[in-house]
mmCIF file of C-alpha atoms in Angstrom:
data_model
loop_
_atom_site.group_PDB
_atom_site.id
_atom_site.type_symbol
_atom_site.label_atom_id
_atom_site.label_comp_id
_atom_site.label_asym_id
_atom_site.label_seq_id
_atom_site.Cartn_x
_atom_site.Cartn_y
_atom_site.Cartn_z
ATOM 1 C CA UNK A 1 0.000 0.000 0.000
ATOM 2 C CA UNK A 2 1.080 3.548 -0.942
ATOM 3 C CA UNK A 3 0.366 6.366 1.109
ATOM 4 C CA UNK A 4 0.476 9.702 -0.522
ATOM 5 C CA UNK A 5 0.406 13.040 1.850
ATOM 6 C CA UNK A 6 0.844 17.030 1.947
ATOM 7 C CA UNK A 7 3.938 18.358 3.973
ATOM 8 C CA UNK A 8 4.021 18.707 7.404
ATOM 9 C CA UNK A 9 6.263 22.257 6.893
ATOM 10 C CA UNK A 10 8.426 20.599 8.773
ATOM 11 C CA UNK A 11 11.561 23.190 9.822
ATOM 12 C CA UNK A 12 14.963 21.881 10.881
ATOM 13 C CA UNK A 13 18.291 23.695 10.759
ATOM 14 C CA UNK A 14 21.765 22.608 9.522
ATOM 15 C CA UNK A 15 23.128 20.984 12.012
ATOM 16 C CA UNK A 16 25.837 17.775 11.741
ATOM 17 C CA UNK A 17 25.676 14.884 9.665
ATOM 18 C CA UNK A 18 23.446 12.081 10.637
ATOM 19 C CA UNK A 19 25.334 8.601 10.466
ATOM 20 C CA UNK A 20 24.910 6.315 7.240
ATOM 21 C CA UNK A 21 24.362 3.153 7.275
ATOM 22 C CA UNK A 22 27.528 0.744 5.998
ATOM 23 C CA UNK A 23 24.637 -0.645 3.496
ATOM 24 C CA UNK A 24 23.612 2.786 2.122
ATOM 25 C CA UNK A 25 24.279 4.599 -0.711
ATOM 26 C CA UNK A 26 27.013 6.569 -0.782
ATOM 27 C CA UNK A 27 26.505 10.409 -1.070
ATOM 28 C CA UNK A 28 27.706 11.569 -4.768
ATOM 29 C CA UNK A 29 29.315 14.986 -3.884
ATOM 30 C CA UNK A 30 31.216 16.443 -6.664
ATOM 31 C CA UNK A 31 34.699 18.491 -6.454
ATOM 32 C CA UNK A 32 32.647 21.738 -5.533
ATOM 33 C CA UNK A 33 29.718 20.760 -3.646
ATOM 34 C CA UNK A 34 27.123 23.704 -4.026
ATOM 35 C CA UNK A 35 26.822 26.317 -2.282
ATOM 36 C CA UNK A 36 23.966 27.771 -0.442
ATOM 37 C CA UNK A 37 23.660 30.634 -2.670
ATOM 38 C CA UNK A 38 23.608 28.314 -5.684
ATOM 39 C CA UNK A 39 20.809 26.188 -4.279
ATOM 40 C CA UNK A 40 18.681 29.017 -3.098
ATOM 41 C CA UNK A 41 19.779 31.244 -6.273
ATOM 42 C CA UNK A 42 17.972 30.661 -9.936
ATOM 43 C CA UNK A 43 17.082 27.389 -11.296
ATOM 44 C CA UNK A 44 19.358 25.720 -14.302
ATOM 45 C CA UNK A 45 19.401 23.469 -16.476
ATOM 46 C CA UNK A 46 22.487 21.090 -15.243
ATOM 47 C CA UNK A 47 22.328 19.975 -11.722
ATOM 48 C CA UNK A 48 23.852 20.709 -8.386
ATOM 49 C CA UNK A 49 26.159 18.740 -6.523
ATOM 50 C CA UNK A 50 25.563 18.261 -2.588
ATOM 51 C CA UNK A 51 27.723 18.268 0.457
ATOM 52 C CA UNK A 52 27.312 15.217 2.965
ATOM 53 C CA UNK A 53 25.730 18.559 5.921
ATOM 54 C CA UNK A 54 23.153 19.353 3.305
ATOM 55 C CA UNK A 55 22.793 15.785 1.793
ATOM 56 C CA UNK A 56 21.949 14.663 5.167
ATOM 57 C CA UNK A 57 19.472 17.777 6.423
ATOM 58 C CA UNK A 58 17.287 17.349 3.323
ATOM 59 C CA UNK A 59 16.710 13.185 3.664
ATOM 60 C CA UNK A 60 16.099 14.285 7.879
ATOM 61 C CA UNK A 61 13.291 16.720 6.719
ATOM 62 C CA UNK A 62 12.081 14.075 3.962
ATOM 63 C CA UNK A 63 11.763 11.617 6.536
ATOM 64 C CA UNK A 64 10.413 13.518 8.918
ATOM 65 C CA UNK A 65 8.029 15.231 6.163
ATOM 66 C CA UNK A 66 6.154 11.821 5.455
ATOM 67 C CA UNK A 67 7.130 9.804 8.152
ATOM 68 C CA UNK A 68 9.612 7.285 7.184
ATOM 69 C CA UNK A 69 11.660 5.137 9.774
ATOM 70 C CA UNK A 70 14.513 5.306 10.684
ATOM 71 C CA UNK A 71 15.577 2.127 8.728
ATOM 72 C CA UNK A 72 14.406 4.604 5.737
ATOM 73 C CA UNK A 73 17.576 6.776 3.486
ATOM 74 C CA UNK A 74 17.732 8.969 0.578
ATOM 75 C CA UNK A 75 18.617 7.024 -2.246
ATOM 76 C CA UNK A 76 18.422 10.084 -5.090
ATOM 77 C CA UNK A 77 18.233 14.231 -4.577
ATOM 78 C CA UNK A 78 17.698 16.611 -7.124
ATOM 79 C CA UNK A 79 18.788 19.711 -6.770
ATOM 80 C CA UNK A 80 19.279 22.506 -9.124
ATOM 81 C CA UNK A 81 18.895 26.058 -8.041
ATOM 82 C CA UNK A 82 15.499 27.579 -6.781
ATOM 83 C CA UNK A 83 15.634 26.928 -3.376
ATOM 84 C CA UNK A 84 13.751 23.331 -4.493
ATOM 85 C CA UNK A 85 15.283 19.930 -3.540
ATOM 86 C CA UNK A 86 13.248 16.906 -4.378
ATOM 87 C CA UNK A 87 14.258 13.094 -2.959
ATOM 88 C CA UNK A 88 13.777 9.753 -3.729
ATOM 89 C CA UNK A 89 13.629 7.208 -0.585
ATOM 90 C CA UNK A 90 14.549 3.718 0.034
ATOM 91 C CA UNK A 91 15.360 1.046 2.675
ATOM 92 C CA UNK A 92 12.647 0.258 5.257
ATOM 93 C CA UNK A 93 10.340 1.921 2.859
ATOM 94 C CA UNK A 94 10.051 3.864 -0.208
ATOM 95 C CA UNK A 95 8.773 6.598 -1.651
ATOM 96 C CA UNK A 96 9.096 10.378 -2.346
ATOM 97 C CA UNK A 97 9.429 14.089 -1.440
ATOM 98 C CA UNK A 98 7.956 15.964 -4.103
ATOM 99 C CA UNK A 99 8.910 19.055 -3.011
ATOM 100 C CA UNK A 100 11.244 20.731 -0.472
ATOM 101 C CA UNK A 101 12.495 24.312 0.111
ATOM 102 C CA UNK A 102 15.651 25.408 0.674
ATOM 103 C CA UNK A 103 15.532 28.533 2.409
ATOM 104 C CA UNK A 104 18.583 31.170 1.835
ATOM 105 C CA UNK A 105 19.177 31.222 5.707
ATOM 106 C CA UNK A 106 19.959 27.538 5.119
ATOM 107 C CA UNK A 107 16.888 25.777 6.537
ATOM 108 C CA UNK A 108 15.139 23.008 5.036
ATOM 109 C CA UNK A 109 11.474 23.148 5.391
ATOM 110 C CA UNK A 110 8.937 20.740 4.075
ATOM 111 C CA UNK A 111 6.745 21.722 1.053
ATOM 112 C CA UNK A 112 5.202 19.894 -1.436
ATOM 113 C CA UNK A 113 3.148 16.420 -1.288
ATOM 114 C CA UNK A 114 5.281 13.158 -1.704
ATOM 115 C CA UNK A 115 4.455 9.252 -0.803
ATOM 116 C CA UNK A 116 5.810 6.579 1.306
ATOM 117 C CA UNK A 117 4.670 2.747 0.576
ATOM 118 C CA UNK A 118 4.572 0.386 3.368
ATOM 119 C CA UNK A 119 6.962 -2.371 2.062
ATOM 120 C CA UNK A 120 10.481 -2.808 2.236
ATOM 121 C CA UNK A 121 12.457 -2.442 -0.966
ATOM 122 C CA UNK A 122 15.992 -3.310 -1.838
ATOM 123 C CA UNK A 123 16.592 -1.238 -4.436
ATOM 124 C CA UNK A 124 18.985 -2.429 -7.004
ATOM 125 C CA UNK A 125 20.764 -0.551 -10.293
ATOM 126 C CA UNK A 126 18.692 -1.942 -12.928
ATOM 127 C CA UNK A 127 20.945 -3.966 -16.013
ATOM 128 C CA UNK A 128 21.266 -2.179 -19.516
ATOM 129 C CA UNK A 129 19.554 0.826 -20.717
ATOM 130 C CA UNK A 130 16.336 0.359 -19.192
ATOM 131 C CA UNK A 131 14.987 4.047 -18.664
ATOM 132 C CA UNK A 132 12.010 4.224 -17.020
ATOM 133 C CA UNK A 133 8.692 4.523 -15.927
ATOM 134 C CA UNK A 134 8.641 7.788 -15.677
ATOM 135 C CA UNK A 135 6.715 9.626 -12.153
ATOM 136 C CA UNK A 136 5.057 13.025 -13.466
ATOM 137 C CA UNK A 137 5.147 15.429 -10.035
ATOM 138 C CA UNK A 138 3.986 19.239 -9.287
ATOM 139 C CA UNK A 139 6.641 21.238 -7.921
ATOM 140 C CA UNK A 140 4.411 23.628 -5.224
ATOM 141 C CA UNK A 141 3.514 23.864 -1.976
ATOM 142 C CA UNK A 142 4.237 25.902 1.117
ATOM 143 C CA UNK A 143 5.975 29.134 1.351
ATOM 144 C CA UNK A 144 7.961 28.091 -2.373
ATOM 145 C CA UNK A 145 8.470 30.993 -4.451
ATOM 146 C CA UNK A 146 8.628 28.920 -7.711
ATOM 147 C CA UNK A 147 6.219 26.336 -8.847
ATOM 148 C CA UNK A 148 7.063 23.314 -11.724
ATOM 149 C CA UNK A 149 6.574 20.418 -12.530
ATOM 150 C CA UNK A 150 9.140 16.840 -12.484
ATOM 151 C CA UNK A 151 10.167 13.924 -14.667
ATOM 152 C CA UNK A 152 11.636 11.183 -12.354
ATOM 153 C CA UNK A 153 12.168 7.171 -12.681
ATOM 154 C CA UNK A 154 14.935 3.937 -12.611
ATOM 155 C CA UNK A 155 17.427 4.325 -15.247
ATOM 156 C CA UNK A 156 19.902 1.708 -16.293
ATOM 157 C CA UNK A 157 23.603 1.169 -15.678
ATOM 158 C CA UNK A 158 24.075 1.306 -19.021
ATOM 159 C CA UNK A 159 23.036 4.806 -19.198
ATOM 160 C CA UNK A 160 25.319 7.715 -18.095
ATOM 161 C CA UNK A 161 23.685 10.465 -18.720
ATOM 162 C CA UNK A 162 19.719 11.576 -18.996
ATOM 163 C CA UNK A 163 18.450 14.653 -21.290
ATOM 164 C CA UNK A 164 14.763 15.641 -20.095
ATOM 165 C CA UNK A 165 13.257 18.047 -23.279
ATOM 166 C CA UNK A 166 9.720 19.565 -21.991
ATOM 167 C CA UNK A 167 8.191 20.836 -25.272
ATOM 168 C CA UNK A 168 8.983 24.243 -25.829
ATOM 169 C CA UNK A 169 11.447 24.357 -23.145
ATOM 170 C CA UNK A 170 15.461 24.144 -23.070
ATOM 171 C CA UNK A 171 16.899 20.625 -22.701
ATOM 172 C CA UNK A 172 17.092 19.680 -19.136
ATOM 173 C CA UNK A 173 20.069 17.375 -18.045
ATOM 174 C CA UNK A 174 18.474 15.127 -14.989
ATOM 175 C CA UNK A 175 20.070 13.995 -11.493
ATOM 176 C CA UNK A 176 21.492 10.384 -12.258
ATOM 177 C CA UNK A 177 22.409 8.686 -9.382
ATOM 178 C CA UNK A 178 21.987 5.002 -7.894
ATOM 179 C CA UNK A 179 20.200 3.894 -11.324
ATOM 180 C CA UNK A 180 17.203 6.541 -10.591
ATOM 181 C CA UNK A 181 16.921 9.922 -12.645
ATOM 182 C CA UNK A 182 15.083 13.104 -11.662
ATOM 183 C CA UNK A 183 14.711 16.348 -13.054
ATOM 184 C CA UNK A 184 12.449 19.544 -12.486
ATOM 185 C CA UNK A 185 11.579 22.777 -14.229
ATOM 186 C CA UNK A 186 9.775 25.862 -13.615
ATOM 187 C CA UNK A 187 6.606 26.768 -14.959
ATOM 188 C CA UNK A 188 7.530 29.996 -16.375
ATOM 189 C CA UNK A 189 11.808 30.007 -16.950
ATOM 190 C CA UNK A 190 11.726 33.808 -17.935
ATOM 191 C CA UNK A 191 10.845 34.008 -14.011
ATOM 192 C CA UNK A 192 11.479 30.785 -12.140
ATOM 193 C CA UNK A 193 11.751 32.811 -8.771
ATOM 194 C CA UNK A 194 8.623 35.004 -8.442
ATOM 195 C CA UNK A 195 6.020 34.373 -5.733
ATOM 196 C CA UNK A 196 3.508 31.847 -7.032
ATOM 197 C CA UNK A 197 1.274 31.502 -4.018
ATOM 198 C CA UNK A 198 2.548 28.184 -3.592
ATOM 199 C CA UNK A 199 0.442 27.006 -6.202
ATOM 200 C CA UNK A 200 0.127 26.134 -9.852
ATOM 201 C CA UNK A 201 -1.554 29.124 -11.672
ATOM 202 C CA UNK A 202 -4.780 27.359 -13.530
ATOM 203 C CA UNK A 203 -3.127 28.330 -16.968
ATOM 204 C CA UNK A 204 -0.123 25.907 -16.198
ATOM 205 C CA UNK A 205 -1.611 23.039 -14.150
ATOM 206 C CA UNK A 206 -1.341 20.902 -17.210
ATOM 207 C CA UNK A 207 2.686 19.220 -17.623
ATOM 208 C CA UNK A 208 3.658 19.482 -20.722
ATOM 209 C CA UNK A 209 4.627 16.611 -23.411
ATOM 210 C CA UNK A 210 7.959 15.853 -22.089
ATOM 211 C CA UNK A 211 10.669 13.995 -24.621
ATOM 212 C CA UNK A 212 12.982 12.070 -22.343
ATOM 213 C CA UNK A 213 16.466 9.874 -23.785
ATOM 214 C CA UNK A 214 19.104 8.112 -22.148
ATOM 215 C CA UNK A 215 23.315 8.817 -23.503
ATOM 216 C CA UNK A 216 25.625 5.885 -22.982
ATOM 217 C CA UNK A 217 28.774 6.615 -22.039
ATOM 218 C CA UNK A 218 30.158 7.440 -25.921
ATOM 219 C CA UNK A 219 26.834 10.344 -25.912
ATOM 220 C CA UNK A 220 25.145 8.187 -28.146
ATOM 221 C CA UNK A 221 20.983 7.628 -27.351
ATOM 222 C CA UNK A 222 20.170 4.569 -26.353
ATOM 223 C CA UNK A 223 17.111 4.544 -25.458
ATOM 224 C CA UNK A 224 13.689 7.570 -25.551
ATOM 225 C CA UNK A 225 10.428 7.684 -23.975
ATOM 226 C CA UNK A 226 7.837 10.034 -23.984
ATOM 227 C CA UNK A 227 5.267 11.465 -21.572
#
């Protein structure tokens, strides 16, 4: 069974790492790690990079947001200007947060809906280029000052890199990380940061057709879905 649930608006502040399990997967930081300016700033097309402090505060408000367990990690974040971050979950259960905010004094506050299901998973890379089924998620909620939608799914270990292409938008290139791929986008680019109400206007409630394909590691597209 799935359970799918607003935000709590849960608040909590940067404060140390929390422990990771031996068993976990390991937090992808890059050779410049984001900063908070970066996260909070405008949204772009490639994404950010996290540090193990902010990894870590994000999947605590996640779980907290929708009431994982503690057995329950952050398998995937996306992150990518905005002041959004949006997580995939794994371990004691899965499931999602949709949407969280960033705030520029650096606190993490919960947002947008997301889901949890009650069984266990052991979540796996998948073989070859598999690339997806896509998840098709509203980026809104709370005190956000940008609303959007998101592309997410499994992708393949046979697939380096993921190009998102919302139609009449500029290419996207997604999160990929532990053979799961995210991406998110603003409803209106020429503005991505003005106040939104926290809420899709009704004129963009409807995602648009969204061209999705998977590079192997030559650049060469290996596989393309549509949604």
């Amino acid at each position: 069974m799935e359970t799918r649930r607003a935000g709590l608006f849960a608040t909590v502040l940067l404060v140390g790492v929390l422990a990771a399990c031996a068993d976990e997967p390991e937090v992808p930081i890059g050779p410049v790690p984001a900063t908070l300016a970066e996260l909070t700033g405008p949204w772009r097309a490639a994404p950010l990079r996290l540090d193990p402090v902010m990894w870590s505060t994000i999947e605590g408000v996640c779980r907290r947001d929708i009431e994982f367990p503690a057995g329950a990690h952050a398998l995937h974040i996306e992150v990518r200007g905005g002041g959004v971050a949006i997580v995939r979950m794994t371990g004691a259960q899965s499931g999602s947060c949709d949407a969280l905010q960033i705030t520029p004094d650096g606190r993490v506050n919960g947002a947008g809906g997301g889901s949890r299901s009650e069984a266990a998973e052991n979540w796996v890379i998948p073989p070859g280029t598999l690339l997806g089924p896509i998840q098709q998620q509203t980026v809104a909620g709370g005190d956000m000052k940008v609303t959007g939608w998101s592309v997410s799914g499994p992708v393949g270990a046979g697939i380096q890199t993921v190009i998102v292409q919302p139609l009449g938008q500029p290419q996207i290139v997604a999160t990929v990380m532990n053979g799961w791929f995210s991406a998110w986008w603003p409803a209106q680019l020429g503005d991505p940061n003005a106040p939104a109400g926290g809420a899709l206007q009704p004129h963009l409630r409807t995602m648009p057709a969204v061209t999705i394909q998977g590079l192997d590691a030559n650049g060469e597209v290996v596989n393309q879905i549509r949604g």
